[in-house]
mmCIF file of C-alpha atoms in Angstrom:
data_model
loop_
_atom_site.group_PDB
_atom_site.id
_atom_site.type_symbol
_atom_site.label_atom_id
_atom_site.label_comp_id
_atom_site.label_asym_id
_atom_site.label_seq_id
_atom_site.Cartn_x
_atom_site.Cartn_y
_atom_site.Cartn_z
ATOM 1 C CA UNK Y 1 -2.815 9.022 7.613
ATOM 2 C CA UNK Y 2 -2.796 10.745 4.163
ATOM 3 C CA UNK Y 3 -2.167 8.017 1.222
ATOM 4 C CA UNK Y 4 -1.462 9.925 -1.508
ATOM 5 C CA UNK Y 5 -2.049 8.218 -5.147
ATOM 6 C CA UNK Y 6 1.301 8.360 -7.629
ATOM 7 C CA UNK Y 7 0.664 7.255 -11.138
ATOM 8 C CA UNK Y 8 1.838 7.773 -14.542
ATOM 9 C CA UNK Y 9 2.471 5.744 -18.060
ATOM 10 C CA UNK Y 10 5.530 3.887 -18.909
ATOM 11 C CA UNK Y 11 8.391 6.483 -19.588
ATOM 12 C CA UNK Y 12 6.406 9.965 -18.570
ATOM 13 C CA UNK Y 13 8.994 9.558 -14.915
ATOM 14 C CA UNK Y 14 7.075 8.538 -12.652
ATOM 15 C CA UNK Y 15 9.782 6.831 -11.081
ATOM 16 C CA UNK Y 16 11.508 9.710 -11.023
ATOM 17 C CA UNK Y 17 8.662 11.758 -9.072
ATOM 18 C CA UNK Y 18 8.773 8.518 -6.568
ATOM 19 C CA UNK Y 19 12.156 8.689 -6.127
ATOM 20 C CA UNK Y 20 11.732 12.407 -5.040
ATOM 21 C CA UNK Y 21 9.564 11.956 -2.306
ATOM 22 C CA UNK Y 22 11.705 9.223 -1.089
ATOM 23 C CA UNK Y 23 14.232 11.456 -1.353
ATOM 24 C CA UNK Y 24 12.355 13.768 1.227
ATOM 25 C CA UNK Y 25 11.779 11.101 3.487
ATOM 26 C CA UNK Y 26 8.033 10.151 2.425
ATOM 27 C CA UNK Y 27 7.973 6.338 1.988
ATOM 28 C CA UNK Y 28 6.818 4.483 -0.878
ATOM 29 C CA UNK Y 29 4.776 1.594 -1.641
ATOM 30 C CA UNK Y 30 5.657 0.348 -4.922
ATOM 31 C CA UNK Y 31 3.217 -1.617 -6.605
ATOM 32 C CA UNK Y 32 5.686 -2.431 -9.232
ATOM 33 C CA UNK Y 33 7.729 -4.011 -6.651
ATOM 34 C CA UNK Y 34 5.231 -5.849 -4.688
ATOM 35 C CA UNK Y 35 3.760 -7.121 -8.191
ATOM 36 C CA UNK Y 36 7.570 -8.748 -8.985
ATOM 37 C CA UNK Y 37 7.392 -10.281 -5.633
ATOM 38 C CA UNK Y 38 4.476 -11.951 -5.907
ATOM 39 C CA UNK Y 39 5.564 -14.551 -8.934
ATOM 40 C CA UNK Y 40 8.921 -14.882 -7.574
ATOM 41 C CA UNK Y 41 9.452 -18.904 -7.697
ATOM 42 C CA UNK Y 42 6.915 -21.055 -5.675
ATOM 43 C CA UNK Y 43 4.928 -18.708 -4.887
ATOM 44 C CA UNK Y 44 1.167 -18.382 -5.152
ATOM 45 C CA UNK Y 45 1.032 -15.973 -7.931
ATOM 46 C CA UNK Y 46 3.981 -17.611 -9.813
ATOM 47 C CA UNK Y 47 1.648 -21.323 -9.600
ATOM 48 C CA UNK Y 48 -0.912 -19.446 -11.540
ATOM 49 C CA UNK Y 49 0.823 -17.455 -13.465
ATOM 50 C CA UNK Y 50 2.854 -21.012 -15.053
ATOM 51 C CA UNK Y 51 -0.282 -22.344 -15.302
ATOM 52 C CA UNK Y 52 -2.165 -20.049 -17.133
ATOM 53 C CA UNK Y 53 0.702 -19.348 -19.925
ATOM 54 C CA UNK Y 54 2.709 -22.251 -19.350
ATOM 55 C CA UNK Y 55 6.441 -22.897 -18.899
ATOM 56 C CA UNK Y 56 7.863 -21.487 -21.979
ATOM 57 C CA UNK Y 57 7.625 -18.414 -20.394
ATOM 58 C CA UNK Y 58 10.154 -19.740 -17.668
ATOM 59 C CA UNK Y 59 13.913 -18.920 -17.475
ATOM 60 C CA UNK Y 60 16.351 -21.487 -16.893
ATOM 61 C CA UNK Y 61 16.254 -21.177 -13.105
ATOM 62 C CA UNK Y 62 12.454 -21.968 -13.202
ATOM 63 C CA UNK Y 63 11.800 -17.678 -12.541
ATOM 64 C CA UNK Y 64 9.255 -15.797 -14.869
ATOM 65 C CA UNK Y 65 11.045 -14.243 -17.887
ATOM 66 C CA UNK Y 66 9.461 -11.292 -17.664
ATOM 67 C CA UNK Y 67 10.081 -9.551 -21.024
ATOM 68 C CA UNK Y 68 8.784 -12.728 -22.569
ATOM 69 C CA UNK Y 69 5.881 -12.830 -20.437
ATOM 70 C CA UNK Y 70 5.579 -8.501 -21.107
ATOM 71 C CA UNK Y 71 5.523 -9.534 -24.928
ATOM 72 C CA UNK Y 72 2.740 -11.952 -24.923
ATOM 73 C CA UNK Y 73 0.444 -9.881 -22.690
ATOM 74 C CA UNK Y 74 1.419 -6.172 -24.332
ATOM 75 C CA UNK Y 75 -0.122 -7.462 -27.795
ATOM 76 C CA UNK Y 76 -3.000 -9.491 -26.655
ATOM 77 C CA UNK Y 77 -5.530 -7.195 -24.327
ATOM 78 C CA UNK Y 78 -7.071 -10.678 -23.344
ATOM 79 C CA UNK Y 79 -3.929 -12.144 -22.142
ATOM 80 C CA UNK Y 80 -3.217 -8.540 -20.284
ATOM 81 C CA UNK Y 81 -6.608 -8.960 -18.811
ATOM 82 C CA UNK Y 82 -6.333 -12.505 -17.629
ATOM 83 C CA UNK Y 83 -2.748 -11.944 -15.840
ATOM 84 C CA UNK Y 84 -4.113 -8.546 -14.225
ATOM 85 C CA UNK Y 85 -7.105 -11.026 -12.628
ATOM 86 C CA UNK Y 86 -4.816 -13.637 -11.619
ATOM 87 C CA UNK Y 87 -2.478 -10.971 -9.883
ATOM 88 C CA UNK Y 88 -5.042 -8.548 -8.778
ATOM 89 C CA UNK Y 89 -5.954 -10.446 -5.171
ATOM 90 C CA UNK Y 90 -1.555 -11.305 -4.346
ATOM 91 C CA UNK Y 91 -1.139 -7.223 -5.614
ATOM 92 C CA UNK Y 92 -4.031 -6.034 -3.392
ATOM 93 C CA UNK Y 93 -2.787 -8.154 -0.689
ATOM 94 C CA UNK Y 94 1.082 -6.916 -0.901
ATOM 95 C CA UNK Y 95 -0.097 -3.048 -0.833
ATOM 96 C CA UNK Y 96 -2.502 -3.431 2.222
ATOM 97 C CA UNK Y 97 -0.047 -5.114 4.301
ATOM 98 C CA UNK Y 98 2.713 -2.789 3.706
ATOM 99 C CA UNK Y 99 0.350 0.354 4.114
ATOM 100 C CA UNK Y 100 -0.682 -1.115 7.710
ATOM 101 C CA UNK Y 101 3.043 -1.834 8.359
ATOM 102 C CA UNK Y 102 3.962 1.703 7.596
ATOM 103 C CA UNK Y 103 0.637 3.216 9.727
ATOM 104 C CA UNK Y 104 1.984 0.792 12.859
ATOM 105 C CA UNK Y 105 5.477 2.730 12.463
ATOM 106 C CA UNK Y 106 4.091 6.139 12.317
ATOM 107 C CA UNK Y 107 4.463 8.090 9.790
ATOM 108 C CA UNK Y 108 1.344 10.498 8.572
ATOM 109 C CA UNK Y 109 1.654 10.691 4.965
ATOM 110 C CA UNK Y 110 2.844 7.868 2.361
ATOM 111 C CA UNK Y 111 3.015 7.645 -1.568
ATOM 112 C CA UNK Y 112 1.178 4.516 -3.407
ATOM 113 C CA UNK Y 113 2.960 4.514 -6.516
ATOM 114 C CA UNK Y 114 0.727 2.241 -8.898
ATOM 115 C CA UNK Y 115 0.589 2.163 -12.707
ATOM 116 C CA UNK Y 116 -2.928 0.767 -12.812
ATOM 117 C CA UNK Y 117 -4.241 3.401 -9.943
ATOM 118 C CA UNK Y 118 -7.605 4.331 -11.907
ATOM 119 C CA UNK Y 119 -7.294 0.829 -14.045
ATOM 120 C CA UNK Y 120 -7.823 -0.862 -10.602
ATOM 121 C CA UNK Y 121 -9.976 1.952 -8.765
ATOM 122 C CA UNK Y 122 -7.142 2.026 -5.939
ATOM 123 C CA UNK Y 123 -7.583 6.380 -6.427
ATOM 124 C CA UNK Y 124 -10.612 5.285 -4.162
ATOM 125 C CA UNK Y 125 -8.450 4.843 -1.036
ATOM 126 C CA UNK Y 126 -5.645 7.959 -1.586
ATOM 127 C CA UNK Y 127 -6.575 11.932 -1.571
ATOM 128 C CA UNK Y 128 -4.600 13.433 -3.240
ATOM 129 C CA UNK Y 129 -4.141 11.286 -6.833
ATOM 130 C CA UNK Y 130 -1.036 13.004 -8.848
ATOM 131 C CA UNK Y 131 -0.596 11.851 -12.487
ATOM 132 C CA UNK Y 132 3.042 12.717 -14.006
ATOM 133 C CA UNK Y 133 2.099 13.674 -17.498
ATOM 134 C CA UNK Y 134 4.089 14.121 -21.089
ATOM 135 C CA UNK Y 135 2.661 14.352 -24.537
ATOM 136 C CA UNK Y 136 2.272 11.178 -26.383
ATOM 137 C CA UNK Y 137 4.956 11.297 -29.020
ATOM 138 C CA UNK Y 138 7.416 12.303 -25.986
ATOM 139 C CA UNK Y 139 6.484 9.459 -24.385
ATOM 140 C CA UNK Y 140 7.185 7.165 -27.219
ATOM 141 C CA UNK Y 141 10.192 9.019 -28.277
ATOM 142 C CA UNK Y 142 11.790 8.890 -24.683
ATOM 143 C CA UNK Y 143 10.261 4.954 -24.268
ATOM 144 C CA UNK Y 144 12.203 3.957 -27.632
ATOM 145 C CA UNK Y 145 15.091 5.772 -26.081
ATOM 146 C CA UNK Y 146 15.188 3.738 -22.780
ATOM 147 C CA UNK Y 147 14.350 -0.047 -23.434
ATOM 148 C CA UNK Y 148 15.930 -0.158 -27.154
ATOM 149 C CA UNK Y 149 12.282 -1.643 -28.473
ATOM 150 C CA UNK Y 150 10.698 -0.459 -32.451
ATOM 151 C CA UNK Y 151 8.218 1.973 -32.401
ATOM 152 C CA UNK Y 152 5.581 -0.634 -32.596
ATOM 153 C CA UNK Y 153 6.409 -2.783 -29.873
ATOM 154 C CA UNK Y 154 6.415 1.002 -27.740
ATOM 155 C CA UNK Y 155 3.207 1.576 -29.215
ATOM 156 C CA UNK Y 156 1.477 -1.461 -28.014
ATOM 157 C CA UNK Y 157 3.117 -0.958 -24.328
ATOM 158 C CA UNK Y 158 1.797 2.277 -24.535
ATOM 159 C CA UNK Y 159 -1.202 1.252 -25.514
ATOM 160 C CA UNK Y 160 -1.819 -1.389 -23.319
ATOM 161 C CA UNK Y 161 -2.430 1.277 -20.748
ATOM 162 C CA UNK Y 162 -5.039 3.901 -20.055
ATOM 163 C CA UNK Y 163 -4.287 6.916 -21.824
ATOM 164 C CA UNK Y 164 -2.270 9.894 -20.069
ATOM 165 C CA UNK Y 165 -4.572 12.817 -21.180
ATOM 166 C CA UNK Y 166 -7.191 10.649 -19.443
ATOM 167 C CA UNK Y 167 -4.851 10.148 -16.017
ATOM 168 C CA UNK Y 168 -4.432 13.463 -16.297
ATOM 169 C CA UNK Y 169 -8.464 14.663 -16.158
ATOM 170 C CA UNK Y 170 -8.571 12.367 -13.369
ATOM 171 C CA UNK Y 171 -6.196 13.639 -11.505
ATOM 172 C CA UNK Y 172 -5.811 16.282 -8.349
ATOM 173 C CA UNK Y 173 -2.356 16.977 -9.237
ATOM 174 C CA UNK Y 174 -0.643 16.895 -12.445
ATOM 175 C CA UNK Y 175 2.407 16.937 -12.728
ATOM 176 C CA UNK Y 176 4.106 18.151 -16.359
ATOM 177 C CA UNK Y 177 7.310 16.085 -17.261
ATOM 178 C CA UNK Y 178 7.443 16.998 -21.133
ATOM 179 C CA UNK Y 179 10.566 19.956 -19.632
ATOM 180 C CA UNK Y 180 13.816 20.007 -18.229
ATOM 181 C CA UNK Y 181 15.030 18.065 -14.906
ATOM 182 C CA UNK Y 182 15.301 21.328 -13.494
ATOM 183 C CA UNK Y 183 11.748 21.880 -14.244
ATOM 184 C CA UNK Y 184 10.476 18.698 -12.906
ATOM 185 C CA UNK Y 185 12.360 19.428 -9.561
ATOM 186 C CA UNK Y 186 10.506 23.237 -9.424
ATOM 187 C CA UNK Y 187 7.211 21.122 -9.311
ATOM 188 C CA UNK Y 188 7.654 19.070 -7.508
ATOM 189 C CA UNK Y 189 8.938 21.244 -4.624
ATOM 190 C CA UNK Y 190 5.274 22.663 -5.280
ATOM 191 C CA UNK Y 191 3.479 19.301 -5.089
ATOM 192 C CA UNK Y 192 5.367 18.585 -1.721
ATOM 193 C CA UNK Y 193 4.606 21.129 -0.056
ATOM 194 C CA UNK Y 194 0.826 20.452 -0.870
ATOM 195 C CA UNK Y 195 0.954 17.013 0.254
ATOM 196 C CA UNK Y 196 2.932 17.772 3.670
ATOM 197 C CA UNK Y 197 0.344 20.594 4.674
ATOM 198 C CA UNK Y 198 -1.254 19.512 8.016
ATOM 199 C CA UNK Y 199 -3.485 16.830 8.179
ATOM 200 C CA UNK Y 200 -6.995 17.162 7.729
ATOM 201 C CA UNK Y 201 -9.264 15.677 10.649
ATOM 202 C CA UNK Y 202 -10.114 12.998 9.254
ATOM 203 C CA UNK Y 203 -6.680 12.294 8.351
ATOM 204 C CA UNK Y 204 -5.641 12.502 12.041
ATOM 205 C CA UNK Y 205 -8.064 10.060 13.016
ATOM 206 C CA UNK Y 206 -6.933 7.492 10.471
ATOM 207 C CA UNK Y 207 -3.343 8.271 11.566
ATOM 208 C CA UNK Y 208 -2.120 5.752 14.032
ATOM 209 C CA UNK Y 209 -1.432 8.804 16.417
ATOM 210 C CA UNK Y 210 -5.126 9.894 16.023
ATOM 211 C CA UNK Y 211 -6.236 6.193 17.054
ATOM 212 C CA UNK Y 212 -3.817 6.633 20.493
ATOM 213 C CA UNK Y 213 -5.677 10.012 21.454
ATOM 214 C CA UNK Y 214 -9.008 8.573 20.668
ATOM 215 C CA UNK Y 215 -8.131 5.699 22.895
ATOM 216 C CA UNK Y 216 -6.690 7.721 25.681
ATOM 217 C CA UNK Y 217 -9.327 9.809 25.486
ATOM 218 C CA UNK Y 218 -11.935 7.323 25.838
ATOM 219 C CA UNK Y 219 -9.635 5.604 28.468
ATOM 220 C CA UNK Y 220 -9.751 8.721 30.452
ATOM 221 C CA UNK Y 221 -13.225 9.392 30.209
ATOM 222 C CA UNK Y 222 -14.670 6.013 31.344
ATOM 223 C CA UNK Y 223 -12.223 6.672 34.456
ATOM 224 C CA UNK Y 224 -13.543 9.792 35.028
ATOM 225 C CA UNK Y 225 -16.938 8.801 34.594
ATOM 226 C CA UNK Y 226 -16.329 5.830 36.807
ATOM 227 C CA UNK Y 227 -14.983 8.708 39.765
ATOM 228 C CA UNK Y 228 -18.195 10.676 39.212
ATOM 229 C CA UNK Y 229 -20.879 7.612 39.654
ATOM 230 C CA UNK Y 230 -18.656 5.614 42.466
ATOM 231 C CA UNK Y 231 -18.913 9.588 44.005
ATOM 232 C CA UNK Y 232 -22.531 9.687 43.996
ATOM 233 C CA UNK Y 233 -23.248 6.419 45.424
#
């Protein structure tokens, strides 16, 4: 199986790239997602979470307001830092389970889209890593644009991640989002074709097909093996 790493910063369309491979079929596992279901009401994460910051930070119906909870964490790195610990094991947890239910369906090659990919060393575990990358005052200018927010509060969300000229050295893949639509879907037709070539050998063996032959395989050898020694007896 080939995991391939999708990351980004806030407004550089990411999400956009994401959608694209689901587009082609490729599924996703979105951290984003799993990290909203993990402090949905009752649960685990959402115990914690309450008790570390405390109910204010609850809507009416008792669910995490989560722009209230973004506030308090985007201007304090502490705060960010203690909410990334306390999610970090439910997170982990969520993306594991769904990458093993996707391998027990199948399919060769998947996309873990993840903000925090190098923040949490998760680029570790996928081969190819592909950052989508704009320039800094596009980002701001198009993150403004979006959510409504001053340039300030942008700035700290910004901020409060690692740097995209930094994704970007990291990376196997960049992707450049500071053009057209039209561009973005030129590269991207590059990038898939570089992440659907044939899988490597050790890729195959990781696959849940490769697992099957290896079993057969061994399957058929101890039989034969069995023939050949019950033979000489």
């Amino acid at each position: 199986m080939r995991i391939v790493g999708l990351t980004g910063g806030i407004s550089s369309g990411k999400s956009t790239v994401s959608n694209l491979f689901k587009a082609h079929d490729i599924p996703i596992v979105d951290a984003d997602l799993i990290a909203r279901d993990v402090v949905e009401k009752g649960t685990g994460g959402w115990k914690k979470v309450v008790s570390a910051f405390g109910e204010d930070i609850l809507l009416s119906n008792g669910e995490i307001d989560r722009r209230k909870l973004g506030q308090i964490v985007f201007a304090d790195p502490a705060k960010r830092k203690l909410l990334n610990q306390l999610l970090a094991p439910y997170i982990s947890s969520g993306i594991l389970w769904k990458i093993v239910k996707l391998w027990i369906k199948g399919y060769k090659v998947i996309v873990l889209d993840i903000p925090l990919l190098f923040e949490a060393k998760m680029d570790r575990w996928t081969k190819p890593t592909i950052v989508v990358w704009v320039d800094s005052e596009t980002q701001l200018q198009r993150l403004v644009a979006r959510d409504g927010q001053s340039h300030d509060d942008a700035r700290n969300r910004i901020n409060a991640q690692m740097a995209l000229d930094l994704k970007r050295d990291k990376a196997d893949i960049v992707i450049d989002n500071t053009g057209s639509l039209d561009d973005l879907n030129q590269r991207f037709q590059e990038v898939l074709s570089e992440v659907t070539k044939p899988l490597s050998w050790t890729e195959f063996m990781l696959s849940r097909q490769g697992v099957l032959t290896t079993l057969v395989v061994v399957i058929i050898s101890a039989i034969t093996c069995k023939k050949i020694y019950n033979g000489g007896v």
